[in-house]
Structure formats: C-alpha cells, structure tokens
Coordinates of C-alpha atoms in Angstrom, one line a residue:
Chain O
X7 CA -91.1 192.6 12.4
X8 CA -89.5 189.1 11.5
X9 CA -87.4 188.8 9.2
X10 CA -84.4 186.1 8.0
X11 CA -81.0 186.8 7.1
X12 CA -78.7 185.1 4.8
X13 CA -75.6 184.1 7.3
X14 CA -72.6 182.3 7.1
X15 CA -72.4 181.1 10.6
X16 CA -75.0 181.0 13.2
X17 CA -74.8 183.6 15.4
X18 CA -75.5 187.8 14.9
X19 CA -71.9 188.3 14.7
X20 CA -71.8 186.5 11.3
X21 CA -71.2 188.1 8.1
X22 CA -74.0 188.0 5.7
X23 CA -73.6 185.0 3.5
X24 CA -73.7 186.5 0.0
X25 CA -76.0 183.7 -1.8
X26 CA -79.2 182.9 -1.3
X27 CA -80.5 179.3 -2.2
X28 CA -76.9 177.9 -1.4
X29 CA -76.1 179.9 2.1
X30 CA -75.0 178.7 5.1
X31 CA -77.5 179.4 7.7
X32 CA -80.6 181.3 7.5
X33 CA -81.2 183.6 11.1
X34 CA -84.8 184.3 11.9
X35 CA -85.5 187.4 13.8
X36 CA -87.5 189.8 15.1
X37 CA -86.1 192.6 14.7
X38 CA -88.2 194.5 17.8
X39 CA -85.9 191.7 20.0
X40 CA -83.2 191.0 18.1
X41 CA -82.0 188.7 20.8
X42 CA -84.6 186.0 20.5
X43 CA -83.2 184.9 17.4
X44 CA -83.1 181.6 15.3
X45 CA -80.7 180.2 13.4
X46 CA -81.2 177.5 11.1
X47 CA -78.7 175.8 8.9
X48 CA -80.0 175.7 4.9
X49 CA -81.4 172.0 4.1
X50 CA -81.2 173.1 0.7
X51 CA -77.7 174.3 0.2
X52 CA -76.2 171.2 -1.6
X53 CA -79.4 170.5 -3.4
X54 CA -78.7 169.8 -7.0
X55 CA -81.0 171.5 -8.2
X56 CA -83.8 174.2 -7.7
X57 CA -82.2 175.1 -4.3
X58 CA -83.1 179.0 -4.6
X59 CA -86.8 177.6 -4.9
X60 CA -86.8 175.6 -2.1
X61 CA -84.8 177.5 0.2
X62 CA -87.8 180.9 -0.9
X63 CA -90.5 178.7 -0.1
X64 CA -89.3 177.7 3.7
X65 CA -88.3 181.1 4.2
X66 CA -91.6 182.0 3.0
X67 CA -93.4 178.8 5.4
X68 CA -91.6 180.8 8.9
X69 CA -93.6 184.2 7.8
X70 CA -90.6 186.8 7.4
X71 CA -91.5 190.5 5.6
X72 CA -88.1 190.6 4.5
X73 CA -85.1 189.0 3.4
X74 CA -81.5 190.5 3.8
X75 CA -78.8 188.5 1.6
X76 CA -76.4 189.2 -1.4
X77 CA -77.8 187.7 -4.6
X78 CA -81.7 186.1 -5.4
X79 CA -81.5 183.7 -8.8
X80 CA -84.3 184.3 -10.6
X81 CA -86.4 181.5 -9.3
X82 CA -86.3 182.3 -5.5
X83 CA -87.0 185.8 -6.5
X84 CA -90.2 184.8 -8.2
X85 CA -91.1 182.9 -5.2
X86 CA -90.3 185.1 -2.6
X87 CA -92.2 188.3 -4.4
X88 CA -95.3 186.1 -5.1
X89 CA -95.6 185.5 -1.3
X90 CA -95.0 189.5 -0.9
X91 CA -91.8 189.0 0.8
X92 CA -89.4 192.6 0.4
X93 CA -85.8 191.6 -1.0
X94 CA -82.9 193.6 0.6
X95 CA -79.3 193.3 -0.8
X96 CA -76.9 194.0 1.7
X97 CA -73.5 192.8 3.3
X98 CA -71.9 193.3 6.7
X99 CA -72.8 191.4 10.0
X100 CA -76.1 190.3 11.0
X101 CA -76.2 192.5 13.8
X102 CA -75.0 195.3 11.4
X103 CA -78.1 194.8 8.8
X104 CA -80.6 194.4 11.8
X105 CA -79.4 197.4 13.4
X106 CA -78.8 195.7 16.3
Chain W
X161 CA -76.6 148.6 -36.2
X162 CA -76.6 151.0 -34.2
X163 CA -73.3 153.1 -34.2
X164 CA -72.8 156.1 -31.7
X165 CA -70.2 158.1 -32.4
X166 CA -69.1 160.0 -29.7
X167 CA -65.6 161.8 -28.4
X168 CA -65.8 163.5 -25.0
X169 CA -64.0 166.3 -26.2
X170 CA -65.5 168.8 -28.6
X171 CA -64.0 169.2 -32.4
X172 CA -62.1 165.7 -32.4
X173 CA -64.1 165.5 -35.7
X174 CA -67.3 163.0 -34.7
X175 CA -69.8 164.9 -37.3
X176 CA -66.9 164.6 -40.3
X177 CA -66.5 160.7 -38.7
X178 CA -70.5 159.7 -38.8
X179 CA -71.4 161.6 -42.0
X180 CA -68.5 160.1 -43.7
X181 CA -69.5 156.5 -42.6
X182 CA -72.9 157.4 -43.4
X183 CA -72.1 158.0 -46.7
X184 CA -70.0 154.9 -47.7
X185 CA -72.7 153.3 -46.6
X186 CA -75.9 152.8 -49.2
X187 CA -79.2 152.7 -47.3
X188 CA -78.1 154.0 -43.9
X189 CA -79.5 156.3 -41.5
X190 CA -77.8 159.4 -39.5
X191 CA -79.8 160.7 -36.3
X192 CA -78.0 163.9 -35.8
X193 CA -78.0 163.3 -31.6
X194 CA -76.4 166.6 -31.0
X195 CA -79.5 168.0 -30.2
X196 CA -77.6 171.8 -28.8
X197 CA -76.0 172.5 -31.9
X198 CA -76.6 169.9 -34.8
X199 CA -75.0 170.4 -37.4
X200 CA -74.4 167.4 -39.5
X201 CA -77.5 169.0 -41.9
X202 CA -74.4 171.5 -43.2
X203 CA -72.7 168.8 -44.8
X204 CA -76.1 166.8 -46.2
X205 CA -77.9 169.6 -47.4
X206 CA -80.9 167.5 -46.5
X207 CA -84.6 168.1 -48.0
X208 CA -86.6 167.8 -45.0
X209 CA -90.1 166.2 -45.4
X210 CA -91.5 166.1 -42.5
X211 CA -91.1 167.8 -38.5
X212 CA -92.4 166.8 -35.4
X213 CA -93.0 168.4 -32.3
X214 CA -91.0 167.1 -28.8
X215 CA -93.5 167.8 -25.4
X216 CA -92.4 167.2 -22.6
X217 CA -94.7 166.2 -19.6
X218 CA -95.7 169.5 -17.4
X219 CA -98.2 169.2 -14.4
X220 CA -101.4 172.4 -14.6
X221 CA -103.2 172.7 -11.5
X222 CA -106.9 172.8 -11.0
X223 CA -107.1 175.4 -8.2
X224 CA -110.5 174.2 -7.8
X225 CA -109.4 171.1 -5.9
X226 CA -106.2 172.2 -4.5
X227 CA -105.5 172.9 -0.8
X228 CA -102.6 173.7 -1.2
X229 CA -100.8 171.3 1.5
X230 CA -97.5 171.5 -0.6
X231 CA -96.6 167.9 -0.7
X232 CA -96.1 168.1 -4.4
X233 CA -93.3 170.3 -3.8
X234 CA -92.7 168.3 -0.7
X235 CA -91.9 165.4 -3.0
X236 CA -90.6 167.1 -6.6
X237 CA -86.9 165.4 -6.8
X238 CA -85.7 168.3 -8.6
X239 CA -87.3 171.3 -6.2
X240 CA -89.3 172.7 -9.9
X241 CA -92.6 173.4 -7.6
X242 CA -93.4 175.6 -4.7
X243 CA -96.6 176.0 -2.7
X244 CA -97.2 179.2 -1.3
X245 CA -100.3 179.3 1.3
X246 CA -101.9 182.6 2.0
X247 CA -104.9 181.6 3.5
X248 CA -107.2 178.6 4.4
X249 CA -108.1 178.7 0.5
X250 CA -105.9 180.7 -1.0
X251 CA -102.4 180.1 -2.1
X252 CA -100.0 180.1 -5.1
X253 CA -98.6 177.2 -7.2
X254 CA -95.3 178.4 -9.4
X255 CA -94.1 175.2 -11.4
X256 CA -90.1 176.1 -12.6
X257 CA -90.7 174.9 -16.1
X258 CA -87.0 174.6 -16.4
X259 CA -86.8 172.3 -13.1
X260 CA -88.9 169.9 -14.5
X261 CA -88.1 167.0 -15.9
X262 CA -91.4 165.6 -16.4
X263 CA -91.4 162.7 -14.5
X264 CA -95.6 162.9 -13.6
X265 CA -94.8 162.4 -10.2
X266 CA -97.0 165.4 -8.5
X267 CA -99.7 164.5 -11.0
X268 CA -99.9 160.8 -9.3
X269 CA -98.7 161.4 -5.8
X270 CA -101.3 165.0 -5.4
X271 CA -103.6 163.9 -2.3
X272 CA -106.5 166.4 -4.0
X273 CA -105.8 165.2 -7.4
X274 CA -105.8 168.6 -8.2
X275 CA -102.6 168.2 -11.1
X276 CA -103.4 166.9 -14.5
X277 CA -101.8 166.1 -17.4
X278 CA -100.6 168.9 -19.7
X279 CA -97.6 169.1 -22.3
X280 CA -94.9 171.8 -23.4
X281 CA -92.8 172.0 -26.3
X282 CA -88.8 171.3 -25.8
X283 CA -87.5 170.6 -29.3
X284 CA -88.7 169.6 -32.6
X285 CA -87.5 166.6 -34.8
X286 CA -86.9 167.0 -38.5
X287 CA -86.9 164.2 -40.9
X288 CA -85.8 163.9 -44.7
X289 CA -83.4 162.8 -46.5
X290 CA -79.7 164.2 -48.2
X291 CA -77.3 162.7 -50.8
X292 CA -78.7 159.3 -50.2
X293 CA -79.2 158.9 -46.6
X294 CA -82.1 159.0 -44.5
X295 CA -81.8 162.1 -42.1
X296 CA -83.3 162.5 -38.4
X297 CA -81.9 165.8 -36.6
X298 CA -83.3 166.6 -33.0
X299 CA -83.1 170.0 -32.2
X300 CA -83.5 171.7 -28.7
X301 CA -85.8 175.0 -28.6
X302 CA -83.5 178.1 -27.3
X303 CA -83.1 178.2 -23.6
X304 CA -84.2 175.1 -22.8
X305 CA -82.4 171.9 -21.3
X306 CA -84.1 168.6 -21.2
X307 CA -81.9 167.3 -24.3
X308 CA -82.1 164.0 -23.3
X309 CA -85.6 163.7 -23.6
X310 CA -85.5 165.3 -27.7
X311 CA -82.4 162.6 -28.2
X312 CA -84.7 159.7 -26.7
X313 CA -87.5 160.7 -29.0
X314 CA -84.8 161.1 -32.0
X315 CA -84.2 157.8 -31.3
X316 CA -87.4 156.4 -31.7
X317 CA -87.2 157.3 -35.6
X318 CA -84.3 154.4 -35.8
X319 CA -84.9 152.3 -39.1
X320 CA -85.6 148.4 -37.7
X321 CA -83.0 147.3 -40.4
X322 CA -80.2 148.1 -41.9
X323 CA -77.0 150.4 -40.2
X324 CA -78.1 153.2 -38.0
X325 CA -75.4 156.2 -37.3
X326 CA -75.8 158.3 -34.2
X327 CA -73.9 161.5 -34.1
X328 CA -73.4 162.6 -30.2
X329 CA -72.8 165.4 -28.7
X330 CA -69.8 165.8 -26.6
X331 CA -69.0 165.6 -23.1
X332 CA -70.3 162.5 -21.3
X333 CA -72.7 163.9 -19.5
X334 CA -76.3 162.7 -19.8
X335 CA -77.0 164.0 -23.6
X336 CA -74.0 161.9 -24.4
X337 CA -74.9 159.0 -22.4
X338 CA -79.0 158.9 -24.0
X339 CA -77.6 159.0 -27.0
X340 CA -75.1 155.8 -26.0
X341 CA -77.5 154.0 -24.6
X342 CA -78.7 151.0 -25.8
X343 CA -76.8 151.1 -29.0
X344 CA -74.7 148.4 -31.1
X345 CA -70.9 150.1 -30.9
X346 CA -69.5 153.1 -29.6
X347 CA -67.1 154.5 -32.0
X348 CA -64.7 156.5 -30.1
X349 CA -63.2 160.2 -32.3
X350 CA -60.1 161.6 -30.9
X351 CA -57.5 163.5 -32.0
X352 CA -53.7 163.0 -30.3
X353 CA -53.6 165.8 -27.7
X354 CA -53.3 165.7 -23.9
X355 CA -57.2 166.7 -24.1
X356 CA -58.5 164.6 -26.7
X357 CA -56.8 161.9 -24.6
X358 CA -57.8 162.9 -21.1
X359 CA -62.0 162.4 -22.5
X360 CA -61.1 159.7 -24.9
X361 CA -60.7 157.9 -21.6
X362 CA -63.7 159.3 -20.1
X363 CA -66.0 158.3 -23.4
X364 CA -64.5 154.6 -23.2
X365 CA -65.2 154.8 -19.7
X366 CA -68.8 155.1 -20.2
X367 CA -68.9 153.4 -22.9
X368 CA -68.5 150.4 -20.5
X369 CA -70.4 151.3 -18.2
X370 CA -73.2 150.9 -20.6
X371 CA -71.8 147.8 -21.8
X372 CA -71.0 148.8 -25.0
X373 CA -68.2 147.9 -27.2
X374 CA -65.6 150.2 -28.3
X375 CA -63.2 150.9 -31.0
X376 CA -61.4 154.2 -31.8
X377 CA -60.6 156.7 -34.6
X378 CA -57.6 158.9 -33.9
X379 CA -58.3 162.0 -36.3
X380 CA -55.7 164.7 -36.9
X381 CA -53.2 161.9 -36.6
X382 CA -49.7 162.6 -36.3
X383 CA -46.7 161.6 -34.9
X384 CA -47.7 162.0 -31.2
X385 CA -48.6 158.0 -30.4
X386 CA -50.3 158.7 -26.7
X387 CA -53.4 157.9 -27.9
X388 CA -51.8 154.3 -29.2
X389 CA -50.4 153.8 -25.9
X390 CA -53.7 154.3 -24.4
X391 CA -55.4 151.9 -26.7
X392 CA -53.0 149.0 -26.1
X393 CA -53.3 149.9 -22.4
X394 CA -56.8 149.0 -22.6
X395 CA -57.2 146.4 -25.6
X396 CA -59.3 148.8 -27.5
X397 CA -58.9 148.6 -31.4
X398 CA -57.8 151.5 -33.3
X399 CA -60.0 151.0 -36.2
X400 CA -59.2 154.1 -38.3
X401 CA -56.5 156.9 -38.4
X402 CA -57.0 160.6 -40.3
X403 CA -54.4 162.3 -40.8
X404 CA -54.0 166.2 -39.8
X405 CA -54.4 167.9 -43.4
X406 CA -55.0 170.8 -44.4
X407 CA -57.2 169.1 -47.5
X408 CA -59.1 167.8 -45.1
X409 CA -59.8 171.1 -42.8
X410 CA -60.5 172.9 -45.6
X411 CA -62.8 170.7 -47.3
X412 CA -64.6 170.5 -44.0
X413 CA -65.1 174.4 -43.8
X414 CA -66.8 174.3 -47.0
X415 CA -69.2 171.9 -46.0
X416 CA -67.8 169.4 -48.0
X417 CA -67.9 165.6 -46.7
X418 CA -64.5 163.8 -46.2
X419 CA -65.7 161.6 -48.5
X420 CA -66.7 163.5 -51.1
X421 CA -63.6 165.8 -50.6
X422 CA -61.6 162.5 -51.1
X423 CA -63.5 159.4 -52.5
X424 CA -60.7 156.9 -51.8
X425 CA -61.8 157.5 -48.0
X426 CA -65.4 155.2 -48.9
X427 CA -63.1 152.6 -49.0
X428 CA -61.3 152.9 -45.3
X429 CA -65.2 153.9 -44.0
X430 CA -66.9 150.3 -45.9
X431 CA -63.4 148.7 -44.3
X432 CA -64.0 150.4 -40.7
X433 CA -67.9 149.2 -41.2
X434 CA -66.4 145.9 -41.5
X435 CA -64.3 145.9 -39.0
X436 CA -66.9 146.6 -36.1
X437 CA -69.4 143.9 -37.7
X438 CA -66.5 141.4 -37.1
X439 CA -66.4 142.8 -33.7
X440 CA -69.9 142.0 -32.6

C-alpha cells in the first residue's frame, strides 16, 4: 500500500515532522517495499497562505491511502478526507511508523 | 478632506481623537474604518437609516463543464481551491472560502469556463447619522477576514465635499493601510510610552510610503518627551497634546465624547483642523 509520511529530513531514519502543510519533506512509500522509497521536499511549506491545502491535494495527485504526520489544519483535512485518504497521528521515525 | 486617523498601537486613543474632531466640526463625516471592532457608534449613539450588504467575489462551479484538470488551483495565488480527480469524469472542487480573496482569477483563466460569477456576504455597512454628524461604520461578519475589502467599500460612502474623518484600526497591516490609502492627511495618535513610540514610527512609516502627510497627537501626555524627540527627529508636527487625566478616562468609559466631557477641547480640535489645512 503507498502511503506518505510527514518527515523532517529525507531519509527513513527521520523523525516524523509534526506539521502537515508546513513539513519538511513528504516520503512516499510502499509500505510492501519499504526500500523503494521517495522523498520529496514540501513546495508548499513557506507558502503564505493555504499551504495545508495545497500540500493535501499533491499528496492526494501521488495516490497514497494514508497519511502518517502530527497535526492536519482543518483545510488539508477536508481535502484529504474528500479524496478518501485515512489520517494517522503519529510520532517517532519513519521507519518506526512504517514498521519497517 | 480626507483625515485617517490611525496609531499602530492599540488604545493610544484614535476613536476619542476622530470623534472628537468630528464633532468640532459642523457638517463632517466619520467612517468608522475599524471594521473588527468599531466602536466609535458608542460615543455617537447614531440613528441608523439605512444598511448595506458587503459580497465579496466567490467562484461556483458548473460541474457540467468541468474536467477537472486543476489549473484553477494550479493558478489561485492564495492556494483557496483544490481539484481532486477521481475518475475521467469525476472529481471534487472544495473552494476555502476563507482563502479567497476574490480576485475572479479562476473564473477568467478556467480553460472549460466551467466557474461563474457568484457572491458571498463578508460585512455589512451601516449608515445614519449621530449628534450632528453623518455616520458610516463597516462591520466584518464573525469569523471572517477580508477587512480590507468592507473598508474599501466603507469608503465609497465618502461625502464629495466637505471634511471626511476616517477612524483606523490599529496595526499597519493591510486594514490599516486600505483605510490610509488615498486619503488627504494621516493624523498620527500616540501616547508617550516605549510602545506607543516603537508603532508611532511604524504608522509614519507607512504613512509615507503612501505619500501621505503626517502630523501627530501625543495623548496621555506627560512629562516623558520621547515622542517629541522622535518628532523633531523626523520634522513631523506635533499638532495636538492630551494630557493623561483621569477626567478624561473617565468621561471616555461612560461613552462620553472628549468634547462634550470638556467643551473648551472644540476649540484645540477647529485649531488642529486648521492646522492640517495649512499643511496641504
């Protein structure tokens, strides 16, 4: 299954960035191959405005089931539950949430 | 004339400054700009005649036309849209009402011309008059935040002739600066303290940005000159001094207009009128 986590450097090792819109990185994987992973840093995270929005809809474009991450503002949430993507709050490492 | 009165720093005592020159002043205008919290209705009592409705500019989608291909989010300058596709023909549009600022630029940029035109209320206007004066408050609906937009229409109620007094809110942020804008004077409320100071500077700061002249009012003056300094520093006039009295707090906690609480204050407010017309 692929999912993205919320990251605040770009590797598995990196702990869970704890904001959503604004995080570092965003790491794509698939969690049957944890390995073949990709991370991505946010395009969105000094946006002025509306960055939980944008940052839930390109989530959303790379086709994740779930997002791991601290805290969804109420517009990313809306976002990412119309396009029927599972929120998970969690902290710890990437590898750590992924079971890896 | 227009005449913004404005501070930077909250409580220096603009409302007491603009109602008080309002009211020295026969056949003058207030525009209550402080669109967040106005308030200068407390000390006019005003009967209000008439109230109009603020819209601001929303985009509605006809999903008839839409593809969505997401280049109105694509392009949206303050991220209020997102496109969600689920299928070749079916999708989701969510517009963050709060995002938008209205600007129409999905509606004329949309490759389907699938967004039209539609409005949404922000604020309402109320009109009247009290003790004399005519009376135009803008006031922002609960939760919402495109204040500049209810100031701007505010605005637009300006009398052609005769003296015009805008009360602003504080900060100099962009509610402070649409009320500035294109006005006659910027008079400039502080009060002597390292705060009222620090955004004194930042108000006259913007002030000529805009190209607006300045003068000042030190209220609650006493015997701490910084803001003097300041002025000199800068050539800006000090046109008016209040002094820190408890008369004065006390009438204002009642409601009660400086000028009403102590008449021989018309007199400084017609003088300080005077004083900016000889400045322009």
């Amino acid at each position: 299954m692929k999912v993205c986590v919320t990251a605040q450097e770009k590797d598995l090792n990196a702990q869970v960035d704890p904001r959503f819109g604004r995080c570092q990185y965003f790491i794509f994987v698939d969690t049957d191959n944890p390995e073949n992973f990709e991370a991505v840093e946010n395009p969105y995270k000094d946006a002025p405005g509306g960055a939980g929005v944008q940052s839930a809809q390109f989530v959303a474009n790379k086709g994740v089931k779930k997002v791991y991450t601290g805290n969804v503002g109420p517009g990313a949430r809306q976002v990412l539950e119309s396009a029927g993507i599972e929120v998970v709050t969690v902290s710890g490492t990437v590898k750590e949430v992924i079971g890896a | 004339m227009k005449i913004a009165v404005l501070s930077g720093k909250g409580g220096t005592g603009k409302t007491t400054i603009a109602v008080s020159l309002a009211l020295s002043l026969p056949g003058s205008q207030l525009i209550d700009c402080d669109v967040e919290e106005p308030n200068v209705h407390l000390f006019l009592n005003p009967e209000i005649k008439e109230e109009k409705v603020v819209n601001t500019l929303v985009p509605e989608v006809d999903y008839e036309k839409c593809n969505f291909c997401g280049y109105c989010a694509k392009i949206c300058a303050y991220n209020a849209l997102s496109v969600l596709k689920f299928g070749e023909k079916e999708g989701e549009i969510l517009l963050f009402n709060h995002l938008c600022h209205g600007c129409g630029g999905c509606i004329l940029l949309c490759p389907e011309k699938a967004m039209k035109e539609a409005t949404r209320p922000v604020g309402v206007l109320r009109i009247g008059e009290g003790k004399g004066i005519k009376f135009v408050e803008g006031r922002l609906n609960i939760s919402e935040v495109l204040a500049p937009l209810v100031i701007e229409e505010a605005k637009k109620l300006a009398q052609e002739d005769g003296v015009v007094i805008l009360d602003a809110p504080p900060g100099t942020s962009c509610p402070a600066v649409a009320t500035l804008k294109e006005t006659d004077f910027a008079l400039l409320v502080t009060e002597p303290t390292p705060f009222g100071l620090h955004d004194l500077e930042l108000a006259y700061e913007v002030a000529k940005a805009l190209k607006v002249p300045a003068g000042v009012v030190i209220n609650k003056a006493g015997e701490d000159d910084i803001v003097e300094e300041f002025c000199s520093s800068r050539n800006l006039s000090i046109l008016l001094k209040i002094p820190f009295k408890r008369e004065i707090a006390s009438a204002y906690a009642q409601g009660i207009p400086l000028v009403e609480a102590i008449p021989d204050y018309k007199v400084k407010f017609q003088e300080l009128y005077n004083q900016i017309r000889g400045m322009l």
